[in-house]
Every structure is written in structure tokens, then in C-alpha cells.
Tab-separated table of C-alpha atoms in Angstrom:
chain	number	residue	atom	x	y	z
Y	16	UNK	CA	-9.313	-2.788	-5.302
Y	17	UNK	CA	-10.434	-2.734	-9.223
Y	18	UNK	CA	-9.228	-0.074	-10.881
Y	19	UNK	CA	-12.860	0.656	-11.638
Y	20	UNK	CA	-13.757	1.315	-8.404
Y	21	UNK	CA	-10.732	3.741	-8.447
Y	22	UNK	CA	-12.190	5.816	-11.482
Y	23	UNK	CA	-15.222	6.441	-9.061
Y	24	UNK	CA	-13.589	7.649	-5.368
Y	25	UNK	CA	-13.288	10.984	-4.172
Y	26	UNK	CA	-12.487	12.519	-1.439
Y	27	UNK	CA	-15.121	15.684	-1.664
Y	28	UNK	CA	-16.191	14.920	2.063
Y	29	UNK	CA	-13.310	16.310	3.491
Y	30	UNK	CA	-13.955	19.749	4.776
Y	31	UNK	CA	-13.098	22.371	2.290
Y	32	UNK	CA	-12.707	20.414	-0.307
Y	33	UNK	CA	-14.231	21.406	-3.518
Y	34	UNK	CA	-13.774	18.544	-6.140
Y	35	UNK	CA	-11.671	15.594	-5.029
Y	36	UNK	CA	-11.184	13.684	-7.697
Y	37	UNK	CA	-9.203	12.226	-9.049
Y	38	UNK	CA	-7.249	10.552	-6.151
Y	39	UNK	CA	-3.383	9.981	-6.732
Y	40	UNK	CA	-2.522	6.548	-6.756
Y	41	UNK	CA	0.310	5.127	-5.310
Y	42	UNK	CA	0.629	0.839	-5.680
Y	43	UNK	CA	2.693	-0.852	-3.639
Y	44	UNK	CA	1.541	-4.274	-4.499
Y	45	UNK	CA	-0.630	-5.435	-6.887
Y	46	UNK	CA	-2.095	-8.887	-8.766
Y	47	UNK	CA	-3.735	-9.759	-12.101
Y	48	UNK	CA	-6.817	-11.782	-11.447
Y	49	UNK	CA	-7.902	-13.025	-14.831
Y	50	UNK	CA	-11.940	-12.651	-15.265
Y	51	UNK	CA	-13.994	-14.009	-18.245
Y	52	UNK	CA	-14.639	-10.822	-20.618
Y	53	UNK	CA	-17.829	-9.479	-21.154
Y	54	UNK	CA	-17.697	-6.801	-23.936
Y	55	UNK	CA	-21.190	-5.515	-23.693
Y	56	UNK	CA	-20.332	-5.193	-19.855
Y	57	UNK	CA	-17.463	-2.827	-20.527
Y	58	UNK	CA	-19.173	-1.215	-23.300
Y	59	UNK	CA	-21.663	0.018	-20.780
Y	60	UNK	CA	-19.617	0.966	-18.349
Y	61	UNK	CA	-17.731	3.533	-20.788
Y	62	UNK	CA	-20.117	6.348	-20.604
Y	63	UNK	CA	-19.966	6.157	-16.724
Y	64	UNK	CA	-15.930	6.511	-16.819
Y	65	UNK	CA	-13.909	9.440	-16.516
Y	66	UNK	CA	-11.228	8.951	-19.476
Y	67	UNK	CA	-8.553	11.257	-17.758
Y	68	UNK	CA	-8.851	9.054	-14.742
Y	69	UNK	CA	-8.721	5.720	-16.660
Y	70	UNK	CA	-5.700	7.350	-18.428
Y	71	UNK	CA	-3.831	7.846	-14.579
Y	72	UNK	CA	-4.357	4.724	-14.371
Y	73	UNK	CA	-3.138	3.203	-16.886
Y	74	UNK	CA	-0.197	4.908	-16.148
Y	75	UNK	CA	-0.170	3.918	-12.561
Y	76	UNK	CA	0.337	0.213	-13.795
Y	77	UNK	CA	2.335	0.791	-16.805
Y	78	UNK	CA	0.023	0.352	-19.615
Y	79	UNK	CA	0.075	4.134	-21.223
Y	80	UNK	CA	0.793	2.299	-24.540
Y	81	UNK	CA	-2.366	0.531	-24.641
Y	82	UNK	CA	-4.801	2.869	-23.689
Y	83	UNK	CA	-5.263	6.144	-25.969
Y	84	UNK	CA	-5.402	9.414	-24.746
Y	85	UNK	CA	-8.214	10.327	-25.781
Y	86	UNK	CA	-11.628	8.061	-26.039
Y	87	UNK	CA	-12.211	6.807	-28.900
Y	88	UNK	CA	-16.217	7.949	-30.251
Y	89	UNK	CA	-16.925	4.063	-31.643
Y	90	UNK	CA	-14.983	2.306	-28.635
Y	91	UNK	CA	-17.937	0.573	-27.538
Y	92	UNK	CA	-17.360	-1.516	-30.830
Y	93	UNK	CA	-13.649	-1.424	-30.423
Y	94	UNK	CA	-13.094	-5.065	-29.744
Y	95	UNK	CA	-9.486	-4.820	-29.121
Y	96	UNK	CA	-9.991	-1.863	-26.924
Y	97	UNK	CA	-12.318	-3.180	-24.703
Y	98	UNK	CA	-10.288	-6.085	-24.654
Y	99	UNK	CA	-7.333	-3.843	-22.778
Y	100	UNK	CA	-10.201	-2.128	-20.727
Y	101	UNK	CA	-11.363	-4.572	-19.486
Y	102	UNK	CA	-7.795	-5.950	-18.405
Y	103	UNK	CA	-7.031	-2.602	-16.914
Y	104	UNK	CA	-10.098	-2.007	-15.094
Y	105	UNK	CA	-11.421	-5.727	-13.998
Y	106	UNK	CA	-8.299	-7.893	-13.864
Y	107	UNK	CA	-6.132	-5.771	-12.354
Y	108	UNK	CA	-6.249	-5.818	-8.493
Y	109	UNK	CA	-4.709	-3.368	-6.358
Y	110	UNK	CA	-3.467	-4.610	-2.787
Y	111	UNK	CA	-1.262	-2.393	-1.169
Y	112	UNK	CA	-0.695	0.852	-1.541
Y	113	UNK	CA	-2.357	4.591	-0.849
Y	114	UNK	CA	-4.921	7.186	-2.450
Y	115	UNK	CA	-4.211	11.162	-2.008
Y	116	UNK	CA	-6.626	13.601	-1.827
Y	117	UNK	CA	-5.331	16.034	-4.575
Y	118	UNK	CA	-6.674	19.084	-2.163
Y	119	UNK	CA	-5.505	18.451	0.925
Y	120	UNK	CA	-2.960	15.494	0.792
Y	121	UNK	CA	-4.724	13.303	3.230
Y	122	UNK	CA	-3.526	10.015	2.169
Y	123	UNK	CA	-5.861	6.967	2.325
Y	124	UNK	CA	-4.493	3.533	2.778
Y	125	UNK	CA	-5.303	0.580	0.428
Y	126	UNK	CA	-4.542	-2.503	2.929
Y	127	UNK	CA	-5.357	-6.030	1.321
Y	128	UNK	CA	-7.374	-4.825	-1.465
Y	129	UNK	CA	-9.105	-2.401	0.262
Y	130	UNK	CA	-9.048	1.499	0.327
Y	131	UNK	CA	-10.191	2.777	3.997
Y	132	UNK	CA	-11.900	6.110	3.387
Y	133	UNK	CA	-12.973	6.683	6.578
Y	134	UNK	CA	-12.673	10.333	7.596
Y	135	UNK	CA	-11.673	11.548	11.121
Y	136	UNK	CA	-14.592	13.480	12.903
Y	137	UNK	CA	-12.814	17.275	12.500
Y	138	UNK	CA	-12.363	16.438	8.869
Y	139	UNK	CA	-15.893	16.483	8.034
């Protein structure tokens, strides 16, 4: 799993949930898959992103320093910066490990790449 597609799941469909998001992120395992970068890709994909979330994870993998806390207004010209975005959220690939719903603690697996968010039928 990208940590893009991370910035984007939530677990509003469990019952009673109000917001979801974001999910805690555990890793267990994870790989760098290097991927040719595309600035004006990442540059478009900013104004989609939740910074907070990009922030937990850059955390989760240990890149806090490279990331800053809050986003920058001109980092769609930041070269440098969406240099390290893109690492964090295309190249990085997480394998193992678990999402929590922030609500409710359900805990959703991430087996070989992939998180299962299937919900049981009394949880919907």
C-alpha cells in the first residue's frame, strides 16, 4: 500500500462512526520501490492531500525531518519538497502491518500490500 492511498482511507462506514479519518498506522514491514518522479504529478496531487495525515505519516516511517509541519503555500514549485513527497507517498510501500479506526478501534489488516477494509455485516 502507497502511502497515498493511506492519506485517502477511512473508516466512516462503520456504524456510529462520525469521521474516521485518519486511520492509525501501524507497519510491520515495509519496502522502497523506487519510481521515476514526476513533479507536476505530485504537484497536483497536493491540493487533494490532507497535510496532517501526510505528516502521520511521515512519522510512521521515520521521515518527520523531511517533511514540514505545516504546507508550504509555493510547494507546488518546491522542487526539493516534492522531491521527498514524492518518496514518501509513491516509493514507499507498505506490506505488513494494520490500520485503526480512531473511533472504534477496529483494526484493519494490511497483508502483502494490501489493506482489507471489508466490514462485518453488524458493523454497517
Amino acid at each position: 500500500m502507497k502511502l497515498t492511498t493511506y492519506n485517502f482511507l477511512t473508516s466512516k462506514a462503520i456504524k456510529g462512526v462520525k469521521v474516521g479519518y485518519p486511520l492509525k498506522l501501524t507497519i510491520t514491514k515495509r519496502d522502497i520501490v523506487e519510481s521515476e518522479f514526476n513533479s507536476s504529478f505530485i504537484a497536483r496531487l497536493l491540493p487533494k492531500l490532507d497535510w496532517p495525515t501526510v505528516l502521520l505519516s511521515a512519522q510512521a516511517v521515520g521521515l518527520t525531518d523531511d517533511i514540514p509541519s505545516e504546507q508550504p503555500a509555493n510547494a507546488a514549485e518546491n522542487e526539493e519538497l516534492l522531491q521527498k513527497l514524492h518518496h514518501l507517498l509513491m516509493e514507499i510501500d507498505i506490506v505488513e502491518g494494520q490500520l485503526e479506526c480512531p473511533e472504534t478501534g477496529r483494526v484493519f489488516p494490511i497483508t502483502e500490500g494490501i489493506p482489507n477494509m471489508l466490514l462485518n455485516e453488524y458493523e454497517v
